[in-house]
Short mmCIF file of C-alpha atoms and ligand atoms in Angstrom, two decimals:
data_model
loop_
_atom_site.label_atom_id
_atom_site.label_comp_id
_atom_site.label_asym_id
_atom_site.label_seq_id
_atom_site.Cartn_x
_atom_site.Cartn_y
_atom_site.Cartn_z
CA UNK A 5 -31.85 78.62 -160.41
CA UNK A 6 -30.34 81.43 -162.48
CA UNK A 7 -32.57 84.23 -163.71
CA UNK A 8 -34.44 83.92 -166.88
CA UNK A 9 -32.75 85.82 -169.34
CA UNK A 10 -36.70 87.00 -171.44
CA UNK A 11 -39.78 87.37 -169.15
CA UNK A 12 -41.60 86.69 -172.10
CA UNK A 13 -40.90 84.69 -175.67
CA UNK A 14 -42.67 84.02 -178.17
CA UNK A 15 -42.02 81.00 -180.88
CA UNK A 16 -43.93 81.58 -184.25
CA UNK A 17 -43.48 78.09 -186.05
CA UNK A 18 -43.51 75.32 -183.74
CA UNK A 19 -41.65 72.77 -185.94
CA UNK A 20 -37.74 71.26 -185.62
CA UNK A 21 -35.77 74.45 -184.44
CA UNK A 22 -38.91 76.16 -182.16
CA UNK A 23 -39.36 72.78 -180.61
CA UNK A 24 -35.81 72.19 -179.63
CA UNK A 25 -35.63 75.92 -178.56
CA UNK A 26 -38.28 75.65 -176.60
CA UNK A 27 -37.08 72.59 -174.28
CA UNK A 28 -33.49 73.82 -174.17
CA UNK A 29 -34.70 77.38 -172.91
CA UNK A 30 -36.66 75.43 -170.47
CA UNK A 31 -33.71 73.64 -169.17
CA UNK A 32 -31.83 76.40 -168.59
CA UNK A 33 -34.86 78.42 -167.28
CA UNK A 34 -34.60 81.11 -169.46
CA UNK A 35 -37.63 82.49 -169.88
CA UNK A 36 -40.48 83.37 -167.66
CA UNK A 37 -43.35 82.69 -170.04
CA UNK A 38 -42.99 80.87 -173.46
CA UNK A 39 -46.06 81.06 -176.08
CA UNK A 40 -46.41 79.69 -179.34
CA UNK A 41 -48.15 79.97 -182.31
CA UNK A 42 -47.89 77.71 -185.26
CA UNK A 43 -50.15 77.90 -188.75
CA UNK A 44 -51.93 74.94 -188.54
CA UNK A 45 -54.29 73.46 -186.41
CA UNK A 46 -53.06 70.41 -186.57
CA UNK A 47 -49.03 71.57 -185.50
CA UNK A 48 -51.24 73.52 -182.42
CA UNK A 49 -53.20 70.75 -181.11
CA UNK A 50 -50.02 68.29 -181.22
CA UNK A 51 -48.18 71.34 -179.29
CA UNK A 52 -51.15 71.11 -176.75
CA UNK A 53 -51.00 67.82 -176.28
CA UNK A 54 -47.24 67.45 -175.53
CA UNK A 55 -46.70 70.25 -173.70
CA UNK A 56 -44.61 72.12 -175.89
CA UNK A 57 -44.82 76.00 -175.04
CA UNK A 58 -46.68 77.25 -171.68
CA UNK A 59 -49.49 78.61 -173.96
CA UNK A 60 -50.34 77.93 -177.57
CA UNK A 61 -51.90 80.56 -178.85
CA UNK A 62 -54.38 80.66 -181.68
CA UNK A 63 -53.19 83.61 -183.85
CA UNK A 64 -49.84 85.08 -184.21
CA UNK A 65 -50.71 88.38 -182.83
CA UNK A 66 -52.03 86.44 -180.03
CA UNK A 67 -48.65 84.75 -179.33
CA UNK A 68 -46.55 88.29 -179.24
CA UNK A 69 -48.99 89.96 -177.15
CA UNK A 70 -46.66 90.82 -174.00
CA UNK A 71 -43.43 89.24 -175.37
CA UNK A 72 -39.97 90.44 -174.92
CA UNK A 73 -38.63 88.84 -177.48
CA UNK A 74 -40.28 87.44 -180.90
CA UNK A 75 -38.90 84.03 -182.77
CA UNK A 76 -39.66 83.63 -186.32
CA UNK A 77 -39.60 79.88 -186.55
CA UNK A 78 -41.05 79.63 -190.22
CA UNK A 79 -39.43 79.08 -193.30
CA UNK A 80 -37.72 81.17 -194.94
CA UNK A 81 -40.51 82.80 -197.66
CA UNK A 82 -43.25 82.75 -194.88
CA UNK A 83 -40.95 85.16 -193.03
CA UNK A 84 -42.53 88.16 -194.24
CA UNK A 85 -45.94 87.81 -194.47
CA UNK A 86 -45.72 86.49 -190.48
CA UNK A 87 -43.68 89.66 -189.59
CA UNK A 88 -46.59 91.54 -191.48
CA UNK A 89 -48.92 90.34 -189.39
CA UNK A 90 -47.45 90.46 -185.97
CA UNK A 91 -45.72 94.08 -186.75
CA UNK A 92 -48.85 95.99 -185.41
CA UNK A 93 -48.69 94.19 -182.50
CA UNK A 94 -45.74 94.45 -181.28
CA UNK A 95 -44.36 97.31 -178.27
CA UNK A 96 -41.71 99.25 -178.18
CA UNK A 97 -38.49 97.86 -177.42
CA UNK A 98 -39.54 93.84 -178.04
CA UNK A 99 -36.56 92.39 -179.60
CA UNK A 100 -37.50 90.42 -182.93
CA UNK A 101 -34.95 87.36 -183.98
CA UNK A 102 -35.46 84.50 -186.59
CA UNK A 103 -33.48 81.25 -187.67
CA UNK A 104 -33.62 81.40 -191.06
CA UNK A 105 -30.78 79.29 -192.95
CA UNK A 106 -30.71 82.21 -195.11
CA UNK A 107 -29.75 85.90 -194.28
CA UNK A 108 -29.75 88.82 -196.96
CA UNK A 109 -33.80 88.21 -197.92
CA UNK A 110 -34.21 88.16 -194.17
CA UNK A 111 -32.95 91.17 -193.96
CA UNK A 112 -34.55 92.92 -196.90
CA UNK A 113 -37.85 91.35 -196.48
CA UNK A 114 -38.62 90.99 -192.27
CA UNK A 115 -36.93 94.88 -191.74
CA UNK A 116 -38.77 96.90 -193.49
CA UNK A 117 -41.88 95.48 -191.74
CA UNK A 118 -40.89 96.19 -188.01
CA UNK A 119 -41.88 98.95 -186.59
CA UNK A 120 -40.04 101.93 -184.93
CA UNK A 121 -38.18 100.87 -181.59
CA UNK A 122 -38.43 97.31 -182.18
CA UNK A 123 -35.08 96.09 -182.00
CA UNK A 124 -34.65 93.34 -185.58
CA UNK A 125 -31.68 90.84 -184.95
CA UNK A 126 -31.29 87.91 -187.40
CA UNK A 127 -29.78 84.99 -186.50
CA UNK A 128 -29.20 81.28 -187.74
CA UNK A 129 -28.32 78.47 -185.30
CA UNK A 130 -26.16 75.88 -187.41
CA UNK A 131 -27.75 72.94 -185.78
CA UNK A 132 -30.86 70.79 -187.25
CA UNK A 133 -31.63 66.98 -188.09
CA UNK A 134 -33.50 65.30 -191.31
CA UNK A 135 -36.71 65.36 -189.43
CA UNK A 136 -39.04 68.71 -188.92
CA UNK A 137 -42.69 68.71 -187.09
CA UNK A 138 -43.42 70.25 -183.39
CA UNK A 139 -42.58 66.16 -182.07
CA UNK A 140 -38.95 66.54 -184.09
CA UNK A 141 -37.21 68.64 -181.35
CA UNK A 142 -34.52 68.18 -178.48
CA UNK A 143 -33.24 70.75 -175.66
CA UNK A 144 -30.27 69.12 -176.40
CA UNK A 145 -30.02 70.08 -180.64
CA UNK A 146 -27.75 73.52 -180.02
CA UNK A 147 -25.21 71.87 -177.40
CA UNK A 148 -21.85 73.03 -178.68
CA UNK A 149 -23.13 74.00 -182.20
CA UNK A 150 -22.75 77.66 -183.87
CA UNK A 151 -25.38 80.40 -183.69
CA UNK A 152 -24.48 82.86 -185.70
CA UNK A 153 -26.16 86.38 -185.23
CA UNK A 154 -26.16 89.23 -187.61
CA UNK A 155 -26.68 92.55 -186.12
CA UNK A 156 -28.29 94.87 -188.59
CA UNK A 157 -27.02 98.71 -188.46
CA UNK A 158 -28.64 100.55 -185.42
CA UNK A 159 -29.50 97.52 -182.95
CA UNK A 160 -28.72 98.47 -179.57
CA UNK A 161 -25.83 96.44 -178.22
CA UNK A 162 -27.56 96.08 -175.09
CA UNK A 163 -30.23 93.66 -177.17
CA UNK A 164 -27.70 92.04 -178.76
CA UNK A 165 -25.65 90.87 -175.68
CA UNK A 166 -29.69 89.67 -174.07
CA UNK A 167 -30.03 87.24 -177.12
CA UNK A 168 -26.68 86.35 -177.23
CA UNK A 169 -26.68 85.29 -173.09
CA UNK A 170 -29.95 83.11 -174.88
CA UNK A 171 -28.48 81.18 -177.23
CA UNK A 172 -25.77 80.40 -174.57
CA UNK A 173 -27.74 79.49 -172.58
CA UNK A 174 -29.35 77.24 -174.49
CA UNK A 175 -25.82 75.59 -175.28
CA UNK A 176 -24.65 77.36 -178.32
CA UNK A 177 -21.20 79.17 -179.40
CA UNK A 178 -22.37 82.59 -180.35
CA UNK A 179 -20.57 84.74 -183.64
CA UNK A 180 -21.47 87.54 -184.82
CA UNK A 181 -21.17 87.34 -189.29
CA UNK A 182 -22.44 89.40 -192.07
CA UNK A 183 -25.27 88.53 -194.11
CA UNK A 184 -23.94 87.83 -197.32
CA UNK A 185 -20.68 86.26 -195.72
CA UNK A 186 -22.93 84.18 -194.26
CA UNK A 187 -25.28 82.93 -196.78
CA UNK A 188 -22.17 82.27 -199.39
CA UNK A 189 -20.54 79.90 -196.28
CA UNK A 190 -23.52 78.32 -195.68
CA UNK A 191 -24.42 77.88 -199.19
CA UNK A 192 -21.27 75.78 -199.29
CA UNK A 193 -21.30 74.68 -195.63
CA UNK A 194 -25.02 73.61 -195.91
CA UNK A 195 -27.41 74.49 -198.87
CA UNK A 196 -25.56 73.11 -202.00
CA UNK A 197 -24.69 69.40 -200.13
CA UNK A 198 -28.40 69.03 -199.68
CA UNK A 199 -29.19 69.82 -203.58
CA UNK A 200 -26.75 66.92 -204.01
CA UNK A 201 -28.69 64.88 -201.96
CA UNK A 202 -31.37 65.32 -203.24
CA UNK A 203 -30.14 64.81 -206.97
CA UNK A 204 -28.45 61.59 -205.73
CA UNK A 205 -31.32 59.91 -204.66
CA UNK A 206 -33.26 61.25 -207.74
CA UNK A 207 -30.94 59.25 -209.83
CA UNK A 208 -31.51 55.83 -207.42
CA UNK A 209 -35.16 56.08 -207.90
CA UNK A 210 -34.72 56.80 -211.73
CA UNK A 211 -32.29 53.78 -211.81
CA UNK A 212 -34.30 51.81 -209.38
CA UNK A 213 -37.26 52.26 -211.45
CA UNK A 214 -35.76 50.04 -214.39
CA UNK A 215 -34.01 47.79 -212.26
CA UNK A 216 -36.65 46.47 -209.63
CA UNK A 217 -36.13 48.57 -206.77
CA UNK A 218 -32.80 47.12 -205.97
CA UNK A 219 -30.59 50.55 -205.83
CA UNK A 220 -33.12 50.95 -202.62
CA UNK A 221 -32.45 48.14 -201.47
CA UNK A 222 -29.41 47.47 -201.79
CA UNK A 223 -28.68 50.75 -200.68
CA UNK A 224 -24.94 50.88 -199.05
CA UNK A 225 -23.43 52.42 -196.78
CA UNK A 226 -22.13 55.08 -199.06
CA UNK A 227 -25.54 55.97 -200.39
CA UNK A 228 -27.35 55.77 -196.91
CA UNK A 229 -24.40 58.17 -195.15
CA UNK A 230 -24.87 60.44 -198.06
CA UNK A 231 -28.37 60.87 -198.45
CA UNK A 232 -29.54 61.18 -195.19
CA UNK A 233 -29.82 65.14 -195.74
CA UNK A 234 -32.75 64.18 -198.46
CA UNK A 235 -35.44 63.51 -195.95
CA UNK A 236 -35.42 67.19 -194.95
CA UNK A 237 -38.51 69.08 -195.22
CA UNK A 238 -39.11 69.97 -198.44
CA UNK A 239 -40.56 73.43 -197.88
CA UNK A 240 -37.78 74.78 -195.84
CA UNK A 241 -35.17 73.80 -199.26
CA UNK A 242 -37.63 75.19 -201.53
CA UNK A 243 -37.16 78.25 -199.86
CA UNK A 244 -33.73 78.18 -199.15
CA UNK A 245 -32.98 77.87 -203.24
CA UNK A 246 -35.46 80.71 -203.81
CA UNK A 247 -34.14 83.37 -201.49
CA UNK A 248 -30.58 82.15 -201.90
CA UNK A 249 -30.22 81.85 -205.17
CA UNK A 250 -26.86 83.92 -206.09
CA UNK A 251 -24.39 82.66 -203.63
CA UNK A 252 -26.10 78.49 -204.00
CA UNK A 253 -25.97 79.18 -208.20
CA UNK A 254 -22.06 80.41 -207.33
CA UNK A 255 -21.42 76.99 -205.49
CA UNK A 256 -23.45 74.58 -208.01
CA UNK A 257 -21.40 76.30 -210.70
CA UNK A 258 -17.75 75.43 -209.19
CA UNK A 259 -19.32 72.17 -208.11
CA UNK A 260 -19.94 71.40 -211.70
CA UNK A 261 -16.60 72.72 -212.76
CA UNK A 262 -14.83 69.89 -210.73
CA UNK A 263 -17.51 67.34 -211.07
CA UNK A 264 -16.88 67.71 -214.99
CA UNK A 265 -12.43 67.42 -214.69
CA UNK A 266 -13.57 64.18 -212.59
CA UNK A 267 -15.97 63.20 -215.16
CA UNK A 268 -13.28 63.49 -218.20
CA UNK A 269 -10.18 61.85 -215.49
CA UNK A 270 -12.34 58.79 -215.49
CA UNK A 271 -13.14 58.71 -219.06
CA UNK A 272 -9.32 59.21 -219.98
CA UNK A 273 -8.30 57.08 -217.58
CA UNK A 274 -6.44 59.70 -215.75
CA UNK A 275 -5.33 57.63 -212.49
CA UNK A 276 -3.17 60.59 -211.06
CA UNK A 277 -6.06 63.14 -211.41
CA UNK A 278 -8.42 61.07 -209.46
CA UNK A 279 -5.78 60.63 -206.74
CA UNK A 280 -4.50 63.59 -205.88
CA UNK A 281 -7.90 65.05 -205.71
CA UNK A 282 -8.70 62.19 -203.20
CA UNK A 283 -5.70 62.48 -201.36
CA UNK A 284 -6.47 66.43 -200.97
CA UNK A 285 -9.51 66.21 -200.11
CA UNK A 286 -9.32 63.45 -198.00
CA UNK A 287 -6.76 65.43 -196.09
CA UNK A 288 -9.57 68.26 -195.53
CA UNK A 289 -12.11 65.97 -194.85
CA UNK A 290 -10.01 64.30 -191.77
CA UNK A 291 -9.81 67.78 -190.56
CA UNK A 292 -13.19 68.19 -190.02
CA UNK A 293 -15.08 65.94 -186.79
P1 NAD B 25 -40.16 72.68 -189.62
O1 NAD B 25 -40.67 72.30 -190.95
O2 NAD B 25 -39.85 71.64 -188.62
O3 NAD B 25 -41.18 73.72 -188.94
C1 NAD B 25 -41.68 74.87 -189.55
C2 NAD B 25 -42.86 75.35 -188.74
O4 NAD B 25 -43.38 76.55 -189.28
C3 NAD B 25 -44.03 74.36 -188.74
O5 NAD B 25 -44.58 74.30 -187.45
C4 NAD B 25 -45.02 75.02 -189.71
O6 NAD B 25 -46.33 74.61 -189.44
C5 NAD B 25 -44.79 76.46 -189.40
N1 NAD B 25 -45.22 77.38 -190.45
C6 NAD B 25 -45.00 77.31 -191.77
N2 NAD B 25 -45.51 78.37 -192.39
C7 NAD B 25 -46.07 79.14 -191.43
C8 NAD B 25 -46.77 80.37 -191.42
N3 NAD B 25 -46.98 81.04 -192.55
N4 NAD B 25 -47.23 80.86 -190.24
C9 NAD B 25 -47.01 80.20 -189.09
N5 NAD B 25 -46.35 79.02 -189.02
C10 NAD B 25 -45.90 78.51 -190.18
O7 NAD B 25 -38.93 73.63 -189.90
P2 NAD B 25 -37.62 73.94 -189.03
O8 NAD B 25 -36.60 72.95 -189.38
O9 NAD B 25 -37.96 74.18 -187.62
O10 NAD B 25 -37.21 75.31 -189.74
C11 NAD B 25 -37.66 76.56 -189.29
C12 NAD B 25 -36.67 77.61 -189.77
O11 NAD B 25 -35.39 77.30 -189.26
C13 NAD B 25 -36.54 77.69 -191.28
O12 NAD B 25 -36.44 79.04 -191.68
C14 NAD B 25 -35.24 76.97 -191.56
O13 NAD B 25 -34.61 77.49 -192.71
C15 NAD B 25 -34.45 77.25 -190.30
N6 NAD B 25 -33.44 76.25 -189.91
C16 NAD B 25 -33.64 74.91 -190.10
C17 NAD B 25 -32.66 73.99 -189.74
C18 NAD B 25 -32.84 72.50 -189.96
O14 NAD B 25 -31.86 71.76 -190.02
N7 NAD B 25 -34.05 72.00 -190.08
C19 NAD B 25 -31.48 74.44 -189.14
C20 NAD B 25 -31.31 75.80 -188.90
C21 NAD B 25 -32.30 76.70 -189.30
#
């Protein structure tokens, strides 16, 4: 078996991403310990009772006790006030990571918490499913998929390369990116499609509401492909639009640019318009696997 790459990690949040960490760093035997500590009682005793962590720990100070390296699991605007109270009890040279989808109010918020000689590198694995909850995850979820770290200024390189050796282990392509380069990628990439999503099914309900429930169900395949996204949890996207709001309002804006020159093609009637946009980004689209 190869050598565990932490002696000792801790997972704060124990829902889609912490789940699926947890089984794929216990695939690859990559840890010598595993704890976890998750808000609610309920999310704990579920934990318990299908044996996800070694130990599931009732506080979060509990969970870090000992750890070489510290997961913030949570979403995004719980970051901080987990961080706060973890930070005194954490020991010199514990590395501290998260998986935020967003990156520059990780940075500004989690940092400034940390104490001295705890080495602070965020991260984001692009990898995830519609469904969230400790019972959601897979050791299989990061196979082949991005994790993208960014280093903040000072880390030691050494602690960078240890979490990096992680994430491959647990199956992932590992980049380094910076913050705001990342959240204006992923707010195209990621954060504005599920707004979209969102919206679009708002409209089916609003419409389904007059006409008898049938845009439900009826629902093709067009709808059903394109609104999977919507059954995300709706915490995590509350938070994503709150501590991503420049780069997302950047996005919605161009997205609203185009959808309004489709909007006026189809009321003039303008045939080649609608076409060579399709046939563009059709061409993109087939690009992409
Ligand atoms: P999830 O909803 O499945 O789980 C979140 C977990 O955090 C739950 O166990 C919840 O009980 C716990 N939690 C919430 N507030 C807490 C607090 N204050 N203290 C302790 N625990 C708390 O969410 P997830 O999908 O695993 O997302 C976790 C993080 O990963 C988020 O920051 C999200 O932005 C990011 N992320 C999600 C995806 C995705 O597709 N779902 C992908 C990449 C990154």
């Amino acid at each position: 078996a190869p050598a565990p790459v932490y002696n000792r990690i801790a997972l704060i949040g124990l829902g889609l991403i912490a789940s699926s960490m947890y089984w794929a760093i216990r695939r690859g035997g990559l840890a010598g310990e595993v704890t976890g500590y998750a808000r609610s009682e309920e999310t704990r005793d579920t934990a318990r009772r299908i044996g996800l962590t070694d130990r599931v720990c009732e506080s979060a100070a509990e969970a870090v006790e000992g750890a070489d390296l510290v997961v913030l699991a949570v979403p995004v605007g719980a970051m901080a006030s987990v961080t706060a109270e973890i930070a005194p009890h954490l020991a010199k040279g514990t590395t501290v990571t998260d998986v935020g989808s967003v990156k520059r109010d990780v940075i500004n918020n989690v940092g400034p918490l940390l104490p001295e000689g705890v080495q602070f590198i965020p991260g984001h694995p692009l990898a995830g499913t519609e469904h969230s909850g400790p019972e959601s995850g897979f050791a299989t979820l990061f196979d082949n998929r991005w994790c993208l770290l960014v280093p903040v200024e000072g880390t030691d390189p050494a602690a960078t390369a240890q979490l990096r050796a992680l994430w491959e282990g647990m199956g992932a392509n590992v980049e380094e990116m910076d913050a705001d380069h990342h959240d204006l990628v992923l707010a195209v990439t990621s954060h504005t499609p599920h707004l979209i999503a969102y919206t679009m099914v708002g409209v089916a309900d609003d419409l389904g509401r007059v006409t008898d429930g049938e845009v439900i169900k009826y629902s093709a395949a067009g709808f059903r492909d394109f609104t999977r996204i919507a059954a995300s949890d709706p915490t995590m996207w509350r938070d994503v639009f709150l501590t991503n709001k420049d780069a997302t309002l950047e996005i919605l804006g161009r997205f609203t640019e185009e959808l309004f020159a489709l909007q006026r093609a189809i009321r003039t009637g303008d045939g080649d318009h609608l076409f060579d946009y399709f046939t563009r980004t059709r061409a993109i689209r087939r690009g992409i696997i």
